[in-house]
Amino acid sequence: MSMTHLPAANHRRMPWKNGRGETTEIAVYPQGAGLHDFGWRLSMAGVTEHGAFSIFPGIDRTLAVLDGAGIELEVQGQAPHRLTLGTEPLAFAADVPAVAHLLGGPISDLNLMTRRGSYVHQLRHATDPAPLGRPDWLLVLATAPATVRIAGQEVALGQFDALLCDGAEAASPPAPAPDLWLATISRA
């Protein structure tokens, strides 16, 4: 099993595709890929105003709220969805127009995207007891300092540090913890 510590200080910051904010890229595959040629991408963003999401043709995304009161997300063709700290992440097509309305001030969100037809993904809290399946990659994101216990090892993570696990043992979930998010990605 390969485990790579991804310190928050090394995450790549870049403008949103639509130019209306900034995103912090935690991990991308293949490494160094841009916004038009990634296979999968995990990122965080601060949302300070109502507005449209960037369109990503051929991409599926899942969004979760990390901080703040939440947002109401209007995805074309769907009923509005309210996302808060306590709700499950929302999966939707990133090539369909979507507009976010803040519920009570700025938020921070977590965004997992995969190229449709090539990869599939799931995003959830580390407190979810459901099995992970057999993903090709597992990313563990700490929203507060935490010690991650995974595959018989302990790894100390700072706030917004991540751990990237790949290979056959990426299906080894860490011990449950309230300050961890799990992103699983598999080849389709």
mmCIF file of C-alpha atoms in Angstrom:
data_model
loop_
_atom_site.group_PDB
_atom_site.id
_atom_site.type_symbol
_atom_site.label_atom_id
_atom_site.label_comp_id
_atom_site.label_asym_id
_atom_site.label_seq_id
_atom_site.Cartn_x
_atom_site.Cartn_y
_atom_site.Cartn_z
ATOM 1 C CA MET A 1 0.000 0.000 0.000
ATOM 2 C CA SER A 2 1.289 3.422 -0.857
ATOM 3 C CA MET A 3 0.457 6.295 1.503
ATOM 4 C CA THR A 4 1.446 9.867 0.749
ATOM 5 C CA HIS A 5 1.051 12.703 3.262
ATOM 6 C CA LEU A 6 -0.267 15.850 1.526
ATOM 7 C CA PRO A 7 0.387 18.796 3.883
ATOM 8 C CA ALA A 8 -2.047 21.727 3.650
ATOM 9 C CA ALA A 9 0.872 24.116 3.098
ATOM 10 C CA ASN A 10 1.605 22.329 -0.203
ATOM 11 C CA HIS A 11 -1.952 22.376 -1.598
ATOM 12 C CA ARG A 12 -2.165 24.285 -4.878
ATOM 13 C CA ARG A 13 -4.258 27.450 -4.882
ATOM 14 C CA MET A 14 -5.807 28.696 -8.129
ATOM 15 C CA PRO A 15 -8.685 30.803 -9.418
ATOM 16 C CA TRP A 16 -12.040 29.133 -9.967
ATOM 17 C CA LYS A 17 -12.690 28.162 -13.547
ATOM 18 C CA ASN A 18 -15.326 30.939 -13.711
ATOM 19 C CA GLY A 19 -12.917 33.446 -12.111
ATOM 20 C CA ARG A 20 -15.259 34.360 -9.211
ATOM 21 C CA GLY A 21 -13.215 32.883 -6.367
ATOM 22 C CA GLU A 22 -10.286 30.690 -5.381
ATOM 23 C CA THR A 23 -9.990 26.941 -4.965
ATOM 24 C CA THR A 24 -7.445 24.947 -3.005
ATOM 25 C CA GLU A 25 -6.522 21.763 -4.821
ATOM 26 C CA ILE A 26 -5.757 18.979 -2.356
ATOM 27 C CA ALA A 27 -5.007 16.244 -4.900
ATOM 28 C CA VAL A 28 -5.378 15.686 -8.636
ATOM 29 C CA TYR A 29 -4.828 12.768 -10.992
ATOM 30 C CA PRO A 30 -2.812 12.596 -13.026
ATOM 31 C CA GLN A 31 -0.458 14.683 -10.915
ATOM 32 C CA GLY A 32 -0.074 18.183 -12.359
ATOM 33 C CA ALA A 33 -3.248 17.961 -14.477
ATOM 34 C CA GLY A 34 -5.159 21.164 -15.105
ATOM 35 C CA LEU A 35 -8.860 22.000 -14.935
ATOM 36 C CA HIS A 36 -9.508 20.599 -18.428
ATOM 37 C CA ASP A 37 -7.600 17.307 -18.350
ATOM 38 C CA PHE A 38 -7.855 15.800 -14.851
ATOM 39 C CA GLY A 39 -9.177 12.293 -14.260
ATOM 40 C CA TRP A 40 -10.136 13.128 -10.676
ATOM 41 C CA ARG A 41 -9.682 16.090 -8.368
ATOM 42 C CA LEU A 42 -10.308 16.841 -4.668
ATOM 43 C CA SER A 43 -10.454 20.521 -3.676
ATOM 44 C CA MET A 44 -11.786 23.005 -1.122
ATOM 45 C CA ALA A 45 -13.149 26.477 -1.719
ATOM 46 C CA GLY A 46 -14.397 29.442 0.231
ATOM 47 C CA VAL A 47 -17.737 30.711 -1.048
ATOM 48 C CA THR A 48 -18.445 34.305 -0.047
ATOM 49 C CA GLU A 49 -21.346 35.220 -2.318
ATOM 50 C CA HIS A 50 -24.321 33.727 -4.139
ATOM 51 C CA GLY A 51 -23.505 32.602 -7.650
ATOM 52 C CA ALA A 52 -23.209 30.040 -10.405
ATOM 53 C CA PHE A 53 -20.894 27.062 -10.207
ATOM 54 C CA SER A 54 -18.252 26.570 -12.884
ATOM 55 C CA ILE A 55 -19.279 24.171 -15.653
ATOM 56 C CA PHE A 56 -17.050 21.107 -16.173
ATOM 57 C CA PRO A 57 -18.113 19.095 -19.263
ATOM 58 C CA GLY A 58 -18.097 15.322 -18.734
ATOM 59 C CA ILE A 59 -17.467 15.595 -14.981
ATOM 60 C CA ASP A 60 -19.424 14.244 -11.993
ATOM 61 C CA ARG A 61 -19.007 16.067 -8.693
ATOM 62 C CA THR A 62 -19.925 15.667 -5.046
ATOM 63 C CA LEU A 63 -20.074 18.663 -2.731
ATOM 64 C CA ALA A 64 -20.019 18.889 1.078
ATOM 65 C CA VAL A 65 -20.039 21.863 3.456
ATOM 66 C CA LEU A 66 -16.996 22.031 5.759
ATOM 67 C CA ASP A 67 -17.715 25.311 7.567
ATOM 68 C CA GLY A 68 -20.459 27.944 7.779
ATOM 69 C CA ALA A 69 -24.257 27.905 7.843
ATOM 70 C CA GLY A 70 -24.572 26.166 4.478
ATOM 71 C CA ILE A 71 -25.925 26.725 1.004
ATOM 72 C CA GLU A 72 -29.009 26.001 -0.991
ATOM 73 C CA LEU A 73 -27.956 24.532 -4.308
ATOM 74 C CA GLU A 74 -30.173 24.732 -7.374
ATOM 75 C CA VAL A 75 -29.064 22.178 -9.960
ATOM 76 C CA GLN A 76 -30.922 22.447 -13.265
ATOM 77 C CA GLY A 77 -33.619 19.784 -13.500
ATOM 78 C CA GLN A 78 -33.633 19.021 -9.745
ATOM 79 C CA ALA A 79 -35.426 20.338 -6.680
ATOM 80 C CA PRO A 80 -33.281 22.713 -4.564
ATOM 81 C CA HIS A 81 -30.899 20.990 -2.124
ATOM 82 C CA ARG A 82 -29.930 22.435 1.252
ATOM 83 C CA LEU A 83 -26.360 21.525 2.248
ATOM 84 C CA THR A 84 -25.127 22.155 5.792
ATOM 85 C CA LEU A 85 -22.504 20.721 8.135
ATOM 86 C CA GLY A 86 -24.986 18.052 9.194
ATOM 87 C CA THR A 87 -26.235 16.900 5.778
ATOM 88 C CA GLU A 88 -24.853 14.253 3.493
ATOM 89 C CA PRO A 89 -22.766 15.442 0.529
ATOM 90 C CA LEU A 90 -24.637 16.051 -2.727
ATOM 91 C CA ALA A 91 -23.625 14.293 -5.950
ATOM 92 C CA PHE A 92 -24.537 15.965 -9.260
ATOM 93 C CA ALA A 93 -23.311 16.406 -12.822
ATOM 94 C CA ALA A 94 -20.803 19.259 -13.097
ATOM 95 C CA ASP A 95 -21.842 19.965 -16.694
ATOM 96 C CA VAL A 96 -25.359 20.997 -15.648
ATOM 97 C CA PRO A 97 -25.914 24.619 -14.560
ATOM 98 C CA ALA A 98 -25.980 24.982 -10.758
ATOM 99 C CA VAL A 99 -26.419 28.090 -8.590
ATOM 100 C CA ALA A 100 -25.567 28.392 -4.884
ATOM 101 C CA HIS A 101 -27.374 30.656 -2.406
ATOM 102 C CA LEU A 102 -25.632 31.154 0.941
ATOM 103 C CA LEU A 103 -27.855 30.461 3.961
ATOM 104 C CA GLY A 104 -26.148 32.793 6.429
ATOM 105 C CA GLY A 105 -22.755 34.038 5.365
ATOM 106 C CA PRO A 106 -19.639 32.535 3.801
ATOM 107 C CA ILE A 107 -18.951 28.809 3.745
ATOM 108 C CA SER A 108 -16.076 26.473 2.975
ATOM 109 C CA ASP A 109 -16.842 23.443 0.856
ATOM 110 C CA LEU A 110 -15.209 20.191 -0.174
ATOM 111 C CA ASN A 111 -15.520 19.197 -3.808
ATOM 112 C CA LEU A 112 -14.691 15.805 -5.348
ATOM 113 C CA MET A 113 -14.843 15.528 -9.144
ATOM 114 C CA THR A 114 -14.248 12.603 -11.508
ATOM 115 C CA ARG A 115 -14.286 12.269 -15.278
ATOM 116 C CA ARG A 116 -17.520 10.482 -16.197
ATOM 117 C CA GLY A 117 -17.032 7.098 -17.853
ATOM 118 C CA SER A 118 -13.437 6.815 -16.605
ATOM 119 C CA TYR A 119 -13.777 7.111 -12.807
ATOM 120 C CA VAL A 120 -16.452 6.900 -10.115
ATOM 121 C CA HIS A 121 -16.268 8.339 -6.623
ATOM 122 C CA GLN A 122 -17.841 8.657 -3.190
ATOM 123 C CA LEU A 123 -17.389 11.334 -0.524
ATOM 124 C CA ARG A 124 -18.391 10.817 3.113
ATOM 125 C CA HIS A 125 -17.530 11.422 6.765
ATOM 126 C CA ALA A 126 -15.147 8.939 8.371
ATOM 127 C CA THR A 127 -17.879 8.184 10.925
ATOM 128 C CA ASP A 128 -19.952 6.371 8.242
ATOM 129 C CA PRO A 129 -19.623 2.629 9.021
ATOM 130 C CA ALA A 130 -20.428 1.454 5.468
ATOM 131 C CA PRO A 131 -17.639 -0.539 3.810
ATOM 132 C CA LEU A 132 -15.446 1.303 1.310
ATOM 133 C CA GLY A 133 -15.597 -1.363 -1.385
ATOM 134 C CA ARG A 134 -12.359 -1.755 -3.367
ATOM 135 C CA PRO A 135 -11.379 1.737 -4.538
ATOM 136 C CA ASP A 136 -8.197 2.421 -6.472
ATOM 137 C CA TRP A 137 -7.539 5.530 -4.344
ATOM 138 C CA LEU A 138 -8.541 6.658 -0.874
ATOM 139 C CA LEU A 139 -8.034 10.250 0.252
ATOM 140 C CA VAL A 140 -8.428 11.119 3.918
ATOM 141 C CA LEU A 141 -8.856 14.835 4.703
ATOM 142 C CA ALA A 142 -8.513 16.152 8.268
ATOM 143 C CA THR A 143 -10.627 19.230 9.057
ATOM 144 C CA ALA A 144 -8.849 19.506 12.420
ATOM 145 C CA PRO A 145 -5.559 18.029 13.660
ATOM 146 C CA ALA A 146 -5.965 14.266 13.913
ATOM 147 C CA THR A 147 -4.039 11.039 14.167
ATOM 148 C CA VAL A 148 -5.194 8.683 11.433
ATOM 149 C CA ARG A 149 -4.989 4.971 12.153
ATOM 150 C CA ILE A 150 -5.005 3.085 8.861
ATOM 151 C CA ALA A 151 -3.600 -0.257 7.703
ATOM 152 C CA GLY A 152 -1.760 -0.756 10.996
ATOM 153 C CA GLN A 153 -0.045 2.637 10.877
ATOM 154 C CA GLU A 154 -0.602 5.978 12.597
ATOM 155 C CA VAL A 155 -0.160 9.230 10.685
ATOM 156 C CA ALA A 156 -0.454 12.677 12.298
ATOM 157 C CA LEU A 157 -2.344 15.145 10.122
ATOM 158 C CA GLY A 158 -2.675 18.887 10.663
ATOM 159 C CA GLN A 159 -5.794 20.858 9.780
ATOM 160 C CA PHE A 160 -6.580 20.326 6.058
ATOM 161 C CA ASP A 161 -3.699 17.894 5.584
ATOM 162 C CA ALA A 162 -4.642 14.861 3.537
ATOM 163 C CA LEU A 163 -3.447 11.310 3.174
ATOM 164 C CA LEU A 164 -3.508 9.696 -0.287
ATOM 165 C CA CYS A 165 -3.605 5.893 -0.334
ATOM 166 C CA ASP A 166 -3.461 3.887 -3.535
ATOM 167 C CA GLY A 167 -3.198 0.279 -4.540
ATOM 168 C CA ALA A 168 -5.208 -2.739 -3.499
ATOM 169 C CA GLU A 169 -5.225 -1.760 0.177
ATOM 170 C CA ALA A 170 -6.871 1.640 -0.442
ATOM 171 C CA ALA A 171 -10.017 -0.138 0.787
ATOM 172 C CA SER A 172 -8.652 -0.074 4.365
ATOM 173 C CA PRO A 173 -10.774 2.542 6.130
ATOM 174 C CA PRO A 174 -9.205 4.578 8.913
ATOM 175 C CA ALA A 175 -10.565 4.284 12.431
ATOM 176 C CA PRO A 176 -13.744 6.390 12.700
ATOM 177 C CA ALA A 177 -13.152 10.046 13.567
ATOM 178 C CA PRO A 178 -15.466 13.079 13.410
ATOM 179 C CA ASP A 179 -12.852 15.399 11.861
ATOM 180 C CA LEU A 180 -12.051 13.220 8.854
ATOM 181 C CA TRP A 181 -13.562 13.060 5.376
ATOM 182 C CA LEU A 182 -13.063 10.066 3.084
ATOM 183 C CA ALA A 183 -12.960 10.307 -0.697
ATOM 184 C CA THR A 184 -12.870 7.024 -2.605
ATOM 185 C CA ILE A 185 -12.152 6.878 -6.317
ATOM 186 C CA SER A 186 -12.258 3.862 -8.624
ATOM 187 C CA ARG A 187 -11.608 3.312 -12.289
ATOM 188 C CA ALA A 188 -14.905 2.764 -14.100
#
